[in-house]
Amino acid sequence: MTKLSYERPVIKKVETGMPNKFGLRTEYLPMTEIENNKVKDLVKEYGSPLFVISERLIRKNINEAKRAFTDRYPKVQFAWSYKTNYLDSVCKVFHQEGSWAEVVSGFEYDKALKNGVPGKYIIFNGPHKTDEELLKAINNDSLIHIDHLDELYSLMSIAKGCNKKAKVAIRINLDCGIYPMWDRFGFNYENGQAWDALNKIMLNDYLELMGLHCHIGTFILSPMAYSVATSKLIDLSLNLQSKYGHTISYIDLGGGFTSKNTLKGSFLQGVDTNPTINDYADAITSTLINSNIKPENLPTLILESGRALIDDTSFLIGSVIANKRLTSGKRATIIDVGVNILFTSFWYDHKITPAQPFSHFTEDTVLYGPLCMNIDVIRESINLPLLNKGDNLVISNIGAYNMTQWMQFINLRPNIVMIDLQNNVHIVRKRETSETFERSEQTPEHLNKFEL
Ligand SMILES: *Cc1c(COP(=O)(O)O)cnc(C)c1O
């Protein structure tokens, strides 16, 4: 029998069943396992902090999303948003489930090709595509989504130069009731820029207009916004039909669906308040099927959903480094997970669960990361049971953006593992070593010698 650990006594006002200002505590159990693997064993084997991705949950999410849309609309295609998480293993799970690739840079474009995605199934978005990248995309028959007139003109001359038709769409920004409105990407609908760009494309011999694209923002809490966006794209497609007799082959509504995370400042948990994939699917597909588009002309509906499909598939395990008391009397716990690897803690209150049994005595705590930097705060205020040095925590809903937007700042980035359908663990990105950085650095000879 192991000796019970000592926990200092606390005096607490009894408020049975009453929420405190952080809401009711809903978690009474530790998270000791992820996909049948003990958290403690994972830490022992692969170190802490450790990113853990569940292959099963990725497949579950993409299949639920496909079902939500294909049950309601005949032609649906998902494209995996590389920038949300471009680990090769993650991308390949999505490709195995039938997703195309949606990329926003030359680096991501090449990654998709290397992952084995045929050029014609790569959607090339983003405001910066070099001439060489555009040429490559034309030659590979990729779908090029034009962001601005300068890109449109480059594309016209590059396509003419290689005597090949470029397959294009334009990105459209529009007012769908979400403010501040994202108007920095693409051509505006309301002021006629989008219609002007479409006419320029229709009258050019080297551009083939394939579709219309928009991505209205991210973590959009209102499915109705998608309905408005869809109706504006439909309006443009009907105008193209009546003026040129041209039928576009797809409408691409981008991403932006919420994940199950809780936004900072929100009182209720995200799982309880955020729309489901079915809510979005309903808003978009009803607008399409109830429109005046003739059934034989209905476009393929492309979706580039990122965070909604990957956030809740991944976990970040961390360890407690120390506890201390601030001058205010508040408890501070320092963990080995900092904002350098958990970038999304700037806008989410992640679910954070101890990985070993705990008592029901909790205390308002500030969670600091390990960086020597004042902004390294994982959580200003969280109701946690007492944790000791060496205890582990599991941070949930971290699959989106953290593994691409992370920073190498004073620490090396940790291992990432994926747990497969048989619950076997695979390293999918090795922890960095000092060699990772020495490889890229060069020192001029005269700096190599010094005496102190
Ligand atoms: C980032 C991005 C996405 C994915 O966005 P989510 O909010 O993660 O769903 C899709 N399309 C484009 C063009 C993007 O830039």
XYZ file of N, CA and C in Angstrom, residues 83 102-106 108 123-130 133-134 143-148 151-152 169-171 184-187 213 215 304:
105
model
N -2.340 24.694 -42.741
C -1.745 25.540 -41.705
C -2.293 25.250 -40.305
N -5.556 21.950 -48.735
C -5.765 23.398 -48.871
C -4.532 24.061 -48.287
N -3.774 24.774 -49.142
C -2.500 25.333 -48.698
C -2.482 26.847 -48.894
N -1.648 27.529 -48.105
C -1.608 28.991 -48.180
C -0.196 29.539 -48.393
N 0.734 28.664 -48.797
C 2.094 29.134 -49.080
C 2.791 28.108 -49.963
N 3.911 28.537 -50.551
C 4.696 27.624 -51.384
C 5.228 26.457 -50.576
N 3.817 25.061 -47.962
C 2.726 24.096 -47.755
C 2.365 23.380 -49.057
N -5.691 22.975 -53.375
C -6.265 24.320 -53.453
C -5.220 25.281 -52.918
N -4.837 26.244 -53.761
C -3.745 27.154 -53.405
C -4.322 28.520 -53.037
N -4.435 28.771 -51.718
C -4.961 30.033 -51.201
C -3.815 30.928 -50.740
N -4.162 32.075 -50.220
C -3.174 32.943 -49.565
C -2.807 34.150 -50.397
N -2.354 35.222 -49.706
C -2.063 36.477 -50.392
C -0.686 36.522 -51.057
N 0.185 35.523 -50.777
C 1.528 35.590 -51.333
C 1.905 34.304 -52.053
N 1.841 34.372 -53.370
C 2.303 33.236 -54.182
C 3.318 33.814 -55.160
N 4.518 33.276 -55.188
C 5.536 33.814 -56.093
C 5.227 33.389 -57.531
N 5.923 29.786 -58.006
C 4.893 28.933 -57.403
C 3.631 28.919 -58.267
N 3.290 30.082 -58.823
C 2.100 30.133 -59.687
C 2.311 29.265 -60.929
N -5.863 24.235 -58.178
C -6.907 25.259 -58.130
C -6.324 26.490 -57.449
N -6.132 27.548 -58.226
C -5.474 28.746 -57.696
C -6.545 29.761 -57.298
N -6.573 30.101 -56.027
C -7.570 31.063 -55.538
C -6.926 32.441 -55.463
N -7.356 33.316 -56.361
C -6.708 34.617 -56.530
C -7.121 35.565 -55.411
N -6.108 36.264 -54.848
C -6.358 37.126 -53.690
C -6.496 38.601 -54.062
N -5.784 39.055 -55.096
C -5.802 40.484 -55.430
C -5.511 40.664 -56.917
N -2.084 39.715 -58.349
C -1.932 38.280 -58.602
C -2.684 37.870 -59.875
N -3.843 38.457 -60.077
C -4.623 38.150 -61.285
C -3.810 38.487 -62.542
N -10.069 30.395 -59.130
C -11.271 30.899 -58.450
C -10.836 32.218 -57.831
N -11.782 33.017 -57.360
C -11.349 34.191 -56.608
C -11.816 34.049 -55.169
N -11.001 34.626 -54.298
C -11.441 34.709 -52.908
C -12.280 35.969 -52.769
N -9.377 42.017 -45.721
C -8.019 42.127 -46.260
C -7.691 41.032 -47.265
N -8.484 39.977 -47.291
C -8.212 38.892 -48.233
C -9.250 38.893 -49.345
N -8.779 38.821 -50.567
C -9.699 38.650 -51.679
C -10.373 39.934 -52.118
N -11.434 39.779 -52.901
C -12.144 40.892 -53.537
C -13.490 41.083 -52.837
N -14.717 31.388 -53.879
C -14.223 31.006 -52.560
C -14.415 32.131 -51.549
N -13.712 32.746 -47.049
C -13.355 32.216 -45.715
C -13.615 33.395 -44.797
N -13.143 23.812 -46.099
C -11.727 23.781 -45.702
C -11.598 23.833 -44.185
